[in-house]
Amino acid sequence: MFAHPDDAEFMCGGTVARWTRDGCAVHYVVVTDGSAGSNEPGVTREELRPIRDREQRAAAEVLGVDSVTFLGEVDGMLEVTLDTRRRVTREVRRLRPDVIVAPDPSRLWFGNGYINHSDHKVAGLLALSTVMPDAPTRLMFPELLDEGIEPFEVPNLWLGSNEPDTFVDITETLDIKLKALAQHVSQGVEGAEPRVRERARELGEQAGYEYAEGFKAFRFVDDDEEES
């Protein structure tokens, strides 16, 4: 679950490629419409929306993602409201994932050259809200019950964090991640490969791999209960 088209490829594209290669079903929930993804004079939100949609679906196809759902919130204006919480909860209860991967809402910046986008932080807060209390609590959004969508307790949450404690070896899938990123032509990603490789190499050094992606992982189920 992420804010904009291309966020998932940057955050976890190598992990997604590895999971789908190993037979896992992966579903994308894109919270905004990506319509603010240009500073070019004269470009409108109406022009950008279908472009960002098309690019995201192309990237997902490269990675083997099963489905892509756009919630359509306006890019740059995302907020935590009862409506956005309900919309995210509907998808989580519908998909019933083993793991939610989402941005870390506590990530305010990275190094001295990057300030995190407000939408990224809000998407992370929405992920936390759906884990508790929204998705598992029957009395939260009872109108979803009328749609036949039952509560669901999320077993695992992985946040794309500056301080990861869980790593995925993407040495064999980094090139697929880069191919997926290349689908986002409107975002000028052709110059991103060196920094993407460097970041994956830095995380790999922490984990003992050539290249890796890292996450802050939360587990909410008891292993013995799960086995039984």
Coordinates of N, CA and C in Angstrom, one line a residue:
M1 N 0.8 -1.2 0.0 CA 0.0 0.0 0.0 C 0.9 1.2 0.0
F2 N 0.7 2.2 -1.0 CA 1.6 3.3 -1.1 C 0.8 4.5 -1.7
A3 N 1.5 5.6 -1.7 CA 0.8 6.9 -2.0 C 0.7 7.1 -3.5
H4 N 1.8 6.9 -4.2 CA 1.9 7.4 -5.6 C 2.3 6.2 -6.5
P5 N 2.0 6.3 -7.8 CA 2.6 5.4 -8.8 C 4.1 5.6 -8.7
D6 N 4.9 4.6 -8.7 CA 6.4 4.4 -8.6 C 6.9 4.3 -7.2
D7 N 6.1 4.6 -6.2 CA 6.5 4.5 -4.8 C 6.9 3.0 -4.5
A8 N 6.1 2.1 -4.9 CA 6.3 0.7 -4.6 C 7.6 0.2 -5.3
E9 N 7.8 0.6 -6.5 CA 9.0 0.1 -7.2 C 10.3 0.6 -6.5
F10 N 10.3 1.9 -6.1 CA 11.4 2.4 -5.4 C 11.6 1.7 -4.0
M11 N 10.5 1.5 -3.3 CA 10.5 1.0 -1.9 C 10.8 -0.5 -1.8
C12 N 10.1 -1.2 -2.7 CA 10.2 -2.7 -2.5 C 10.1 -3.5 -3.8
G13 N 10.5 -2.9 -5.0 CA 10.4 -3.6 -6.2 C 11.1 -4.9 -6.3
G14 N 12.3 -4.9 -5.7 CA 13.1 -6.1 -5.8 C 12.5 -7.2 -4.9
T15 N 11.9 -6.8 -3.8 CA 11.2 -7.8 -2.9 C 10.0 -8.3 -3.6
V16 N 9.2 -7.4 -4.2 CA 8.0 -7.9 -4.9 C 8.4 -8.9 -6.0
A17 N 9.4 -8.6 -6.8 CA 9.9 -9.5 -7.9 C 10.3 -10.8 -7.3
R18 N 10.9 -10.8 -6.2 CA 11.3 -12.1 -5.6 C 10.1 -12.9 -5.1
W19 N 9.2 -12.2 -4.4 CA 8.0 -12.9 -3.9 C 7.2 -13.5 -5.1
T20 N 6.9 -12.7 -6.1 CA 6.1 -13.2 -7.2 C 6.9 -14.4 -7.9
R21 N 8.2 -14.3 -8.0 CA 9.0 -15.4 -8.6 C 8.8 -16.7 -7.8
D22 N 8.7 -16.5 -6.5 CA 8.5 -17.6 -5.6 C 7.1 -18.1 -5.5
G23 N 6.2 -17.5 -6.2 CA 4.8 -18.0 -6.2 C 3.8 -17.2 -5.4
C24 N 4.2 -16.1 -4.8 CA 3.3 -15.4 -3.9 C 2.4 -14.5 -4.8
A25 N 1.2 -14.3 -4.3 CA 0.3 -13.3 -4.9 C 0.6 -11.9 -4.3
V26 N 0.8 -10.9 -5.1 CA 1.0 -9.6 -4.7 C 0.0 -8.7 -5.3
H27 N -0.6 -7.8 -4.4 CA -1.6 -6.9 -4.9 C -1.2 -5.5 -4.5
Y28 N -1.3 -4.5 -5.4 CA -1.0 -3.1 -5.1 C -2.3 -2.3 -4.8
V29 N -2.2 -1.5 -3.8 CA -3.2 -0.5 -3.5 C -2.5 0.9 -3.6
V30 N -2.9 1.7 -4.6 CA -2.3 3.0 -4.8 C -3.3 4.0 -4.3
V31 N -2.9 4.8 -3.3 CA -3.9 5.6 -2.6 C -4.3 6.8 -3.4
T32 N -3.3 7.5 -4.0 CA -3.6 8.7 -4.8 C -3.6 8.4 -6.3
D33 N -4.0 9.5 -7.0 CA -4.1 9.4 -8.5 C -2.8 9.8 -9.2
G34 N -1.8 10.2 -8.4 CA -0.5 10.6 -9.1 C -0.6 11.8 -9.9
S35 N -1.6 12.6 -9.8 CA -1.9 13.7 -10.7 C -1.0 14.9 -10.5
A36 N -0.1 15.0 -9.4 CA 0.7 16.1 -9.2 C 2.2 15.8 -9.6
G37 N 2.4 14.7 -10.3 CA 3.7 14.3 -10.6 C 4.4 14.9 -11.7
S38 N 4.3 16.3 -11.9 CA 5.0 17.0 -12.9 C 5.1 18.5 -12.5
N39 N 6.3 19.1 -12.8 CA 6.4 20.5 -12.7 C 6.5 21.2 -14.0
E40 N 6.2 20.5 -15.1 CA 6.3 21.1 -16.4 C 5.2 22.0 -16.7
P41 N 5.5 23.3 -17.1 CA 4.4 24.3 -17.3 C 3.4 23.8 -18.3
G42 N 2.1 24.0 -18.0 CA 1.0 23.6 -18.9 C 0.5 22.2 -18.7
V43 N 1.2 21.4 -18.0 CA 0.7 20.0 -17.7 C -0.4 20.1 -16.7
T44 N -1.5 19.4 -16.9 CA -2.7 19.4 -16.0 C -2.8 18.1 -15.3
R45 N -3.5 18.1 -14.2 CA -3.8 16.8 -13.5 C -4.6 15.9 -14.4
E46 N -5.5 16.4 -15.2 CA -6.3 15.6 -16.0 C -5.5 14.8 -17.0
E47 N -4.4 15.4 -17.5 CA -3.5 14.8 -18.4 C -2.7 13.7 -17.7
L48 N -2.3 14.0 -16.5 CA -1.3 13.1 -15.8 C -2.0 11.8 -15.3
R49 N -3.2 11.9 -14.9 CA -3.9 10.8 -14.2 C -3.8 9.5 -15.1
P50 N -4.2 9.5 -16.3 CA -4.2 8.3 -17.1 C -2.7 7.8 -17.4
I51 N -1.8 8.8 -17.5 CA -0.4 8.4 -17.8 C 0.1 7.7 -16.6
R52 N -0.1 8.2 -15.4 CA 0.5 7.6 -14.2 C -0.2 6.2 -13.9
D53 N -1.5 6.1 -14.2 CA -2.2 4.8 -14.1 C -1.6 3.8 -15.1
R54 N -1.4 4.2 -16.3 CA -0.8 3.3 -17.3 C 0.6 2.9 -17.0
E55 N 1.4 3.8 -16.5 CA 2.8 3.5 -16.1 C 2.9 2.5 -15.0
Q56 N 2.0 2.8 -14.0 CA 2.0 1.9 -12.8 C 1.6 0.5 -13.2
R57 N 0.6 0.4 -14.0 CA 0.1 -1.0 -14.4 C 1.2 -1.7 -15.2
A58 N 2.0 -0.9 -16.0 CA 3.0 -1.5 -16.8 C 4.2 -2.0 -15.9
A59 N 4.5 -1.2 -14.9 CA 5.5 -1.6 -13.9 C 5.1 -2.9 -13.1
A60 N 3.8 -2.9 -12.7 CA 3.3 -4.0 -12.0 C 3.3 -5.3 -12.8
E61 N 3.1 -5.2 -14.1 CA 3.2 -6.3 -15.0 C 4.6 -6.9 -15.1
V62 N 5.6 -6.0 -15.2 CA 7.0 -6.4 -15.2 C 7.3 -7.2 -13.9
L63 N 6.8 -6.8 -12.8 CA 7.1 -7.5 -11.5 C 6.2 -8.7 -11.2
G64 N 5.1 -8.9 -12.0 CA 4.3 -10.0 -11.8 C 3.2 -9.8 -10.8
V65 N 2.8 -8.5 -10.5 CA 1.8 -8.2 -9.5 C 0.4 -8.6 -10.1
D66 N -0.4 -9.2 -9.2 CA -1.7 -9.8 -9.6 C -2.7 -8.7 -9.9
S67 N -2.8 -7.6 -9.1 CA -3.8 -6.6 -9.3 C -3.3 -5.3 -8.8
V68 N -3.8 -4.2 -9.4 CA -3.5 -2.8 -9.1 C -4.8 -2.1 -8.8
T69 N -5.0 -1.6 -7.6 CA -6.2 -0.8 -7.3 C -5.9 0.6 -7.0
F70 N -6.4 1.6 -7.7 CA -6.3 3.0 -7.4 C -7.4 3.5 -6.6
L71 N -7.2 4.1 -5.4 CA -8.2 4.7 -4.6 C -8.6 6.1 -5.1
G72 N -7.7 6.7 -5.8 CA -8.1 8.0 -6.5 C -8.1 9.2 -5.6
E73 N -7.5 9.2 -4.4 CA -7.3 10.4 -3.7 C -6.4 11.4 -4.4
V74 N -6.6 12.7 -4.2 CA -5.9 13.7 -5.0 C -4.4 13.8 -4.5
D75 N -3.5 13.6 -5.5 CA -2.1 13.6 -5.2 C -1.7 14.9 -4.6
G76 N -1.0 14.9 -3.4 CA -0.5 16.0 -2.7 C -1.5 16.6 -1.7
M77 N -2.7 16.0 -1.6 CA -3.7 16.4 -0.7 C -4.2 15.3 0.2
L78 N -3.4 14.2 0.3 CA -3.9 13.1 1.1 C -3.9 13.4 2.6
E79 N -5.0 13.0 3.2 CA -5.1 13.2 4.7 C -5.7 11.9 5.3
V80 N -5.4 11.7 6.6 CA -6.1 10.7 7.4 C -7.4 11.2 7.8
T81 N -8.5 10.6 7.2 CA -9.8 11.0 7.5 C -10.6 9.7 7.7
L82 N -11.8 9.7 8.2 CA -12.6 8.5 8.4 C -12.9 7.9 7.0
D83 N -13.0 8.7 6.0 CA -13.3 8.2 4.6 C -12.1 7.5 4.1
T84 N -10.9 8.1 4.2 CA -9.7 7.4 3.7 C -9.4 6.1 4.5
R85 N -9.6 6.2 5.8 CA -9.4 5.0 6.6 C -10.4 3.9 6.2
R86 N -11.6 4.2 5.9 CA -12.6 3.3 5.5 C -12.2 2.7 4.1
R87 N -11.8 3.5 3.2 CA -11.4 3.0 1.9 C -10.2 2.0 1.9
V88 N -9.2 2.4 2.7 CA -8.1 1.5 2.8 C -8.5 0.2 3.5
T89 N -9.3 0.3 4.6 CA -9.8 -0.9 5.3 C -10.6 -1.8 4.4
R90 N -11.4 -1.2 3.6 CA -12.2 -2.1 2.6 C -11.2 -3.0 1.8
E91 N -10.1 -2.4 1.3 CA -9.2 -3.2 0.5 C -8.5 -4.2 1.3
V92 N -8.1 -3.8 2.5 CA -7.3 -4.8 3.4 C -8.2 -6.0 3.8
R93 N -9.5 -5.7 4.2 CA -10.4 -6.7 4.5 C -10.7 -7.6 3.3
R94 N -10.8 -7.0 2.1 CA -11.1 -7.7 0.9 C -9.9 -8.6 0.5
L95 N -8.7 -8.1 0.5 CA -7.6 -8.9 0.1 C -7.0 -9.8 1.1
R96 N -7.2 -9.5 2.4 CA -6.8 -10.3 3.5 C -5.3 -10.8 3.4
P97 N -4.4 -9.8 3.4 CA -3.0 -10.1 3.1 C -2.3 -10.8 4.2
D98 N -1.3 -11.6 3.9 CA -0.4 -12.1 4.9 C 0.6 -11.0 5.4
V99 N 0.9 -10.1 4.5 CA 1.8 -9.0 4.9 C 1.3 -7.7 4.2
I100 N 1.3 -6.6 4.9 CA 1.1 -5.3 4.3 C 2.5 -4.7 4.2
V101 N 2.9 -4.2 3.1 CA 4.1 -3.4 2.9 C 3.7 -2.0 2.7
A102 N 4.2 -1.0 3.4 CA 3.8 0.4 3.4 C 4.9 1.3 3.7
P103 N 4.8 2.6 3.5 CA 5.8 3.5 3.9 C 5.8 3.7 5.4
D104 N 7.0 4.1 5.9 CA 7.1 4.4 7.4 C 6.7 5.8 7.6
P105 N 5.6 6.0 8.4 CA 5.1 7.4 8.6 C 6.0 8.2 9.5
S106 N 6.9 7.6 10.2 CA 7.9 8.4 11.0 C 9.1 8.9 10.2
R107 N 9.2 8.5 9.0 CA 10.3 8.9 8.1 C 10.1 10.3 7.6
L108 N 10.8 11.3 8.2 CA 10.6 12.7 7.9 C 11.6 13.2 6.8
W109 N 12.8 12.6 6.8 CA 13.8 12.9 5.9 C 14.8 11.8 5.7
F110 N 15.7 11.9 4.7 CA 16.7 10.9 4.6 C 18.0 11.7 4.2
G111 N 19.0 11.5 5.1 CA 20.3 12.2 4.9 C 20.1 13.7 5.0
N112 N 20.8 14.5 4.2 CA 20.7 15.9 4.1 C 20.1 16.5 2.8
G113 N 19.6 15.5 2.0 CA 19.1 15.9 0.7 C 17.7 15.5 0.3
Y114 N 17.0 15.0 1.3 CA 15.6 14.5 0.9 C 14.6 14.8 2.1
I115 N 13.6 15.5 1.8 CA 12.5 15.6 2.8 C 11.3 14.7 2.3
N116 N 10.8 13.9 3.2 CA 9.8 13.0 2.8 C 8.5 13.7 2.4
H117 N 7.8 13.2 1.4 CA 6.6 13.7 0.9 C 5.4 13.5 1.9
S118 N 4.6 14.5 2.1 CA 3.5 14.4 3.0 C 2.6 13.2 2.7
D119 N 2.3 12.9 1.5 CA 1.5 11.8 1.1 C 2.1 10.5 1.6
H120 N 3.4 10.4 1.5 CA 4.1 9.1 1.9 C 3.8 8.9 3.4
K121 N 3.9 9.9 4.2 CA 3.7 9.8 5.7 C 2.3 9.5 6.0
V122 N 1.3 10.1 5.2 CA -0.1 9.8 5.5 C -0.4 8.4 5.1
A123 N 0.1 7.9 3.9 CA -0.1 6.5 3.5 C 0.4 5.5 4.6
G124 N 1.5 5.9 5.2 CA 2.0 5.0 6.3 C 1.1 5.1 7.5
L125 N 0.5 6.2 7.9 CA -0.4 6.3 9.0 C -1.7 5.6 8.7
L126 N -2.1 5.6 7.4 CA -3.3 4.8 7.0 C -3.1 3.3 7.2
A127 N -1.9 2.9 6.9 CA -1.5 1.5 7.1 C -1.6 1.1 8.6
L128 N -1.0 2.0 9.4 CA -1.1 1.7 10.8 C -2.5 1.7 11.3
S129 N -3.3 2.6 10.9 CA -4.7 2.7 11.3 C -5.5 1.4 10.9
T130 N -5.2 0.9 9.7 CA -6.0 -0.3 9.3 C -5.5 -1.5 10.1
V131 N -4.2 -1.6 10.5 CA -3.8 -2.7 11.3 C -4.5 -2.6 12.7
M132 N -4.6 -1.4 13.2 CA -5.3 -1.2 14.5 C -5.8 0.2 14.6
P133 N -7.1 0.4 14.7 CA -8.1 -0.6 15.0 C -9.0 -1.0 13.8
D134 N -8.7 -0.5 12.6 CA -9.8 -0.5 11.6 C -10.1 -1.9 11.0
A135 N -9.1 -2.6 10.5 CA -9.4 -3.9 9.8 C -9.9 -5.0 10.8
P136 N -9.4 -5.1 12.0 CA -9.8 -6.3 12.8 C -11.1 -6.0 13.7
T137 N -11.5 -4.8 13.8 CA -12.6 -4.4 14.7 C -13.9 -4.4 14.1
R138 N -14.8 -5.3 14.5 CA -16.1 -5.4 13.9 C -16.9 -4.1 13.9
L139 N -16.8 -3.4 15.0 CA -17.6 -2.2 15.1 C -17.0 -1.0 14.4
M140 N -15.9 -1.1 13.8 CA -15.3 -0.1 13.0 C -15.9 -0.3 11.6
F141 N -16.5 0.8 11.0 CA -17.0 0.8 9.7 C -18.0 -0.4 9.4
P142 N -19.1 -0.5 10.2 CA -20.0 -1.6 10.1 C -20.7 -1.7 8.7
E143 N -20.6 -0.6 8.0 CA -21.2 -0.6 6.6 C -20.4 -1.5 5.7
L144 N -19.2 -1.8 6.1 CA -18.4 -2.8 5.3 C -19.0 -4.2 5.5
L145 N -19.6 -4.5 6.6 CA -20.3 -5.8 6.9 C -21.5 -5.9 6.0
D146 N -22.1 -4.8 5.7 CA -23.3 -4.8 4.8 C -22.9 -5.2 3.4
E147 N -21.6 -4.9 3.1 CA -21.1 -5.3 1.8 C -20.5 -6.7 1.7
G148 N -20.7 -7.4 2.9 CA -20.2 -8.8 3.0 C -18.7 -8.9 3.2
I149 N -18.1 -7.8 3.7 CA -16.6 -7.8 4.0 C -16.4 -7.9 5.4
E150 N -15.9 -9.0 5.9 CA -15.7 -9.3 7.3 C -14.4 -8.7 7.8
P151 N -14.3 -8.5 9.1 CA -13.1 -8.0 9.7 C -11.9 -9.0 9.5
F152 N -10.7 -8.4 9.6 CA -9.5 -9.2 9.3 C -8.4 -8.7 10.2
E153 N -7.7 -9.6 10.8 CA -6.5 -9.2 11.6 C -5.2 -9.4 10.8
V154 N -4.6 -8.3 10.5 CA -3.4 -8.3 9.7 C -2.2 -9.0 10.5
P155 N -1.6 -10.1 9.9 CA -0.6 -10.8 10.6 C 0.7 -10.1 10.6
N156 N 1.1 -9.4 9.6 CA 2.4 -8.8 9.5 C 2.4 -7.4 8.8
L157 N 3.2 -6.5 9.2 CA 3.3 -5.2 8.6 C 4.8 -4.9 8.4
W158 N 5.2 -4.6 7.2 CA 6.5 -4.2 6.9 C 6.5 -2.8 6.4
L159 N 7.3 -1.9 7.1 CA 7.4 -0.5 6.7 C 8.8 -0.2 6.1
G160 N 8.8 0.5 4.9 CA 10.0 0.9 4.3 C 10.7 2.0 5.2
S161 N 11.7 1.6 6.0 CA 12.2 2.4 7.0 C 13.6 2.8 6.8
N162 N 14.0 3.9 7.4 CA 15.5 4.3 7.4 C 16.3 3.4 8.4
E163 N 15.6 2.7 9.3 CA 16.2 1.9 10.3 C 15.7 0.5 10.2
P164 N 16.0 -0.2 9.2 CA 15.4 -1.6 9.0 C 15.9 -2.6 9.9
D165 N 15.1 -3.6 10.2 CA 15.6 -4.7 11.0 C 15.3 -6.1 10.3
T166 N 14.8 -6.0 9.1 CA 14.5 -7.2 8.3 C 14.9 -6.8 6.8
F167 N 15.6 -7.8 6.2 CA 16.2 -7.5 4.9 C 15.8 -8.6 3.9
V168 N 15.6 -8.3 2.7 CA 15.4 -9.2 1.6 C 16.5 -9.1 0.6
D169 N 17.1 -10.3 0.3 CA 18.1 -10.4 -0.7 C 17.5 -10.1 -2.1
I170 N 17.9 -9.0 -2.8 CA 17.3 -8.8 -4.1 C 18.4 -8.8 -5.2
T171 N 19.5 -9.5 -4.8 CA 20.6 -9.6 -5.8 C 20.2 -10.1 -7.1
E172 N 19.3 -11.1 -7.1 CA 18.8 -11.7 -8.4 C 17.6 -11.0 -9.0
T173 N 17.1 -10.0 -8.3 CA 15.9 -9.4 -8.8 C 16.1 -7.8 -8.9
L174 N 17.3 -7.3 -8.7 CA 17.5 -5.9 -8.8 C 17.2 -5.4 -10.2
D175 N 17.7 -6.2 -11.2 CA 17.5 -5.8 -12.6 C 16.0 -5.7 -13.0
I176 N 15.2 -6.6 -12.4 CA 13.8 -6.5 -12.6 C 13.2 -5.3 -12.0
K177 N 13.6 -5.0 -10.8 CA 13.2 -3.7 -10.1 C 13.5 -2.5 -11.0
L178 N 14.7 -2.5 -11.6 CA 15.1 -1.4 -12.4 C 14.2 -1.3 -13.7
K179 N 13.9 -2.5 -14.2 CA 13.1 -2.5 -15.4 C 11.7 -2.0 -15.1
A180 N 11.2 -2.4 -13.9 CA 9.9 -1.9 -13.5 C 9.9 -0.4 -13.3
L181 N 10.9 0.1 -12.7 CA 11.1 1.6 -12.5 C 11.1 2.3 -13.8
A182 N 11.7 1.7 -14.8 CA 11.9 2.4 -16.1 C 10.5 2.6 -16.8
Q183 N 9.5 1.9 -16.3 CA 8.1 2.1 -16.9 C 7.6 3.5 -16.6
H184 N 8.1 4.1 -15.5 CA 7.5 5.4 -15.1 C 8.2 6.6 -15.8
V185 N 8.1 6.6 -17.1 CA 8.8 7.5 -18.0 C 8.5 8.9 -17.6
S186 N 7.2 9.2 -17.3 CA 6.8 10.6 -17.0 C 7.6 11.2 -15.8
Q187 N 8.2 10.3 -15.0 CA 8.8 10.8 -13.7 C 10.3 11.0 -13.9
G188 N 10.9 10.9 -15.1 CA 12.3 11.1 -15.4 C 13.2 10.1 -14.6
V189 N 12.8 8.9 -14.6 CA 13.5 7.9 -13.8 C 14.8 7.4 -14.5
E190 N 15.0 7.8 -15.7 CA 16.2 7.3 -16.5 C 17.5 7.6 -15.7
G191 N 17.5 8.6 -14.9 CA 18.8 8.8 -14.1 C 18.8 8.2 -12.7
A192 N 17.8 7.4 -12.4 CA 17.7 6.9 -11.0 C 18.5 5.7 -10.7
E193 N 18.9 5.0 -11.8 CA 19.6 3.7 -11.6 C 20.8 3.7 -10.6
P194 N 21.8 4.7 -10.8 CA 22.9 4.7 -9.9 C 22.6 4.8 -8.5
R195 N 21.6 5.7 -8.1 CA 21.3 5.8 -6.7 C 20.5 4.7 -6.2
V196 N 19.7 4.1 -7.0 CA 18.9 2.9 -6.6 C 19.9 1.7 -6.3
R197 N 20.8 1.5 -7.2 CA 21.9 0.5 -7.0 C 22.7 0.7 -5.7
E198 N 23.1 2.0 -5.5 CA 23.9 2.3 -4.4 C 23.1 2.1 -3.1
R199 N 21.9 2.5 -3.0 CA 21.1 2.2 -1.8 C 20.9 0.7 -1.6
A200 N 20.6 0.0 -2.6 CA 20.5 -1.5 -2.5 C 21.8 -2.1 -2.0
R201 N 22.9 -1.6 -2.5 CA 24.3 -2.1 -2.1 C 24.5 -1.8 -0.6
E202 N 24.1 -0.5 -0.2 CA 24.3 -0.2 1.2 C 23.5 -1.1 2.2
L203 N 22.3 -1.3 1.8 CA 21.4 -2.2 2.6 C 22.0 -3.7 2.5
G204 N 22.5 -4.1 1.4 CA 23.1 -5.4 1.3 C 24.3 -5.6 2.2
E205 N 25.1 -4.5 2.4 CA 26.2 -4.6 3.3 C 25.8 -4.9 4.7
Q206 N 24.6 -4.2 5.1 CA 24.1 -4.4 6.4 C 23.7 -5.9 6.7
A207 N 23.2 -6.5 5.6 CA 22.5 -7.8 5.7 C 23.4 -9.0 5.3
G208 N 24.6 -8.7 4.7 CA 25.4 -9.7 4.2 C 25.1 -10.2 2.8
Y209 N 24.4 -9.4 2.0 CA 24.0 -9.7 0.6 C 24.7 -8.7 -0.3
E210 N 24.7 -9.0 -1.6 CA 25.2 -8.0 -2.5 C 24.3 -6.8 -2.6
Y211 N 23.0 -7.1 -2.8 CA 22.0 -6.1 -2.9 C 20.8 -6.5 -2.0
A212 N 20.2 -5.5 -1.3 CA 19.0 -5.8 -0.5 C 18.1 -4.7 -0.4
E213 N 16.8 -5.0 0.1 CA 15.9 -4.0 0.5 C 15.6 -4.2 2.0
G214 N 15.3 -3.1 2.7 CA 15.2 -3.3 4.2 C 13.9 -2.7 4.7
F215 N 13.4 -3.3 5.8 CA 12.1 -3.0 6.3 C 12.1 -3.0 7.8
K216 N 11.2 -2.3 8.5 CA 10.9 -2.4 9.9 C 9.7 -3.3 9.9
A217 N 9.9 -4.5 10.5 CA 8.9 -5.6 10.5 C 8.1 -5.7 11.8
F218 N 6.8 -5.8 11.7 CA 6.0 -6.0 12.9 C 5.2 -7.4 12.6
R219 N 5.1 -8.2 13.7 CA 4.4 -9.4 13.6 C 3.3 -9.5 14.7
F220 N 2.1 -9.7 14.3 CA 0.9 -9.6 15.3 C 0.2 -10.9 15.6
V221 N 0.8 -12.0 15.1 CA 0.2 -13.3 15.4 C 1.2 -14.2 16.1
D222 N 0.7 -15.1 16.9 CA 1.6 -16.1 17.6 C 1.9 -17.2 16.7
D223 N 3.2 -17.6 16.6 CA 3.6 -18.6 15.7 C 2.9 -19.9 16.0
D224 N 2.8 -20.3 17.3 CA 2.2 -21.5 17.7 C 0.7 -21.6 17.2
E225 N 0.0 -20.4 17.4 CA -1.4 -20.4 17.0 C -1.5 -20.5 15.5
E226 N -0.6 -19.9 14.8 CA -0.7 -19.9 13.3 C -0.5 -21.3 12.8
E227 N 0.5 -22.1 13.4 CA 0.7 -23.5 13.0 C -0.5 -24.3 13.3
S228 N -1.2 -24.1 14.4 CA -2.4 -24.9 14.8 C -3.5 -24.6 13.9

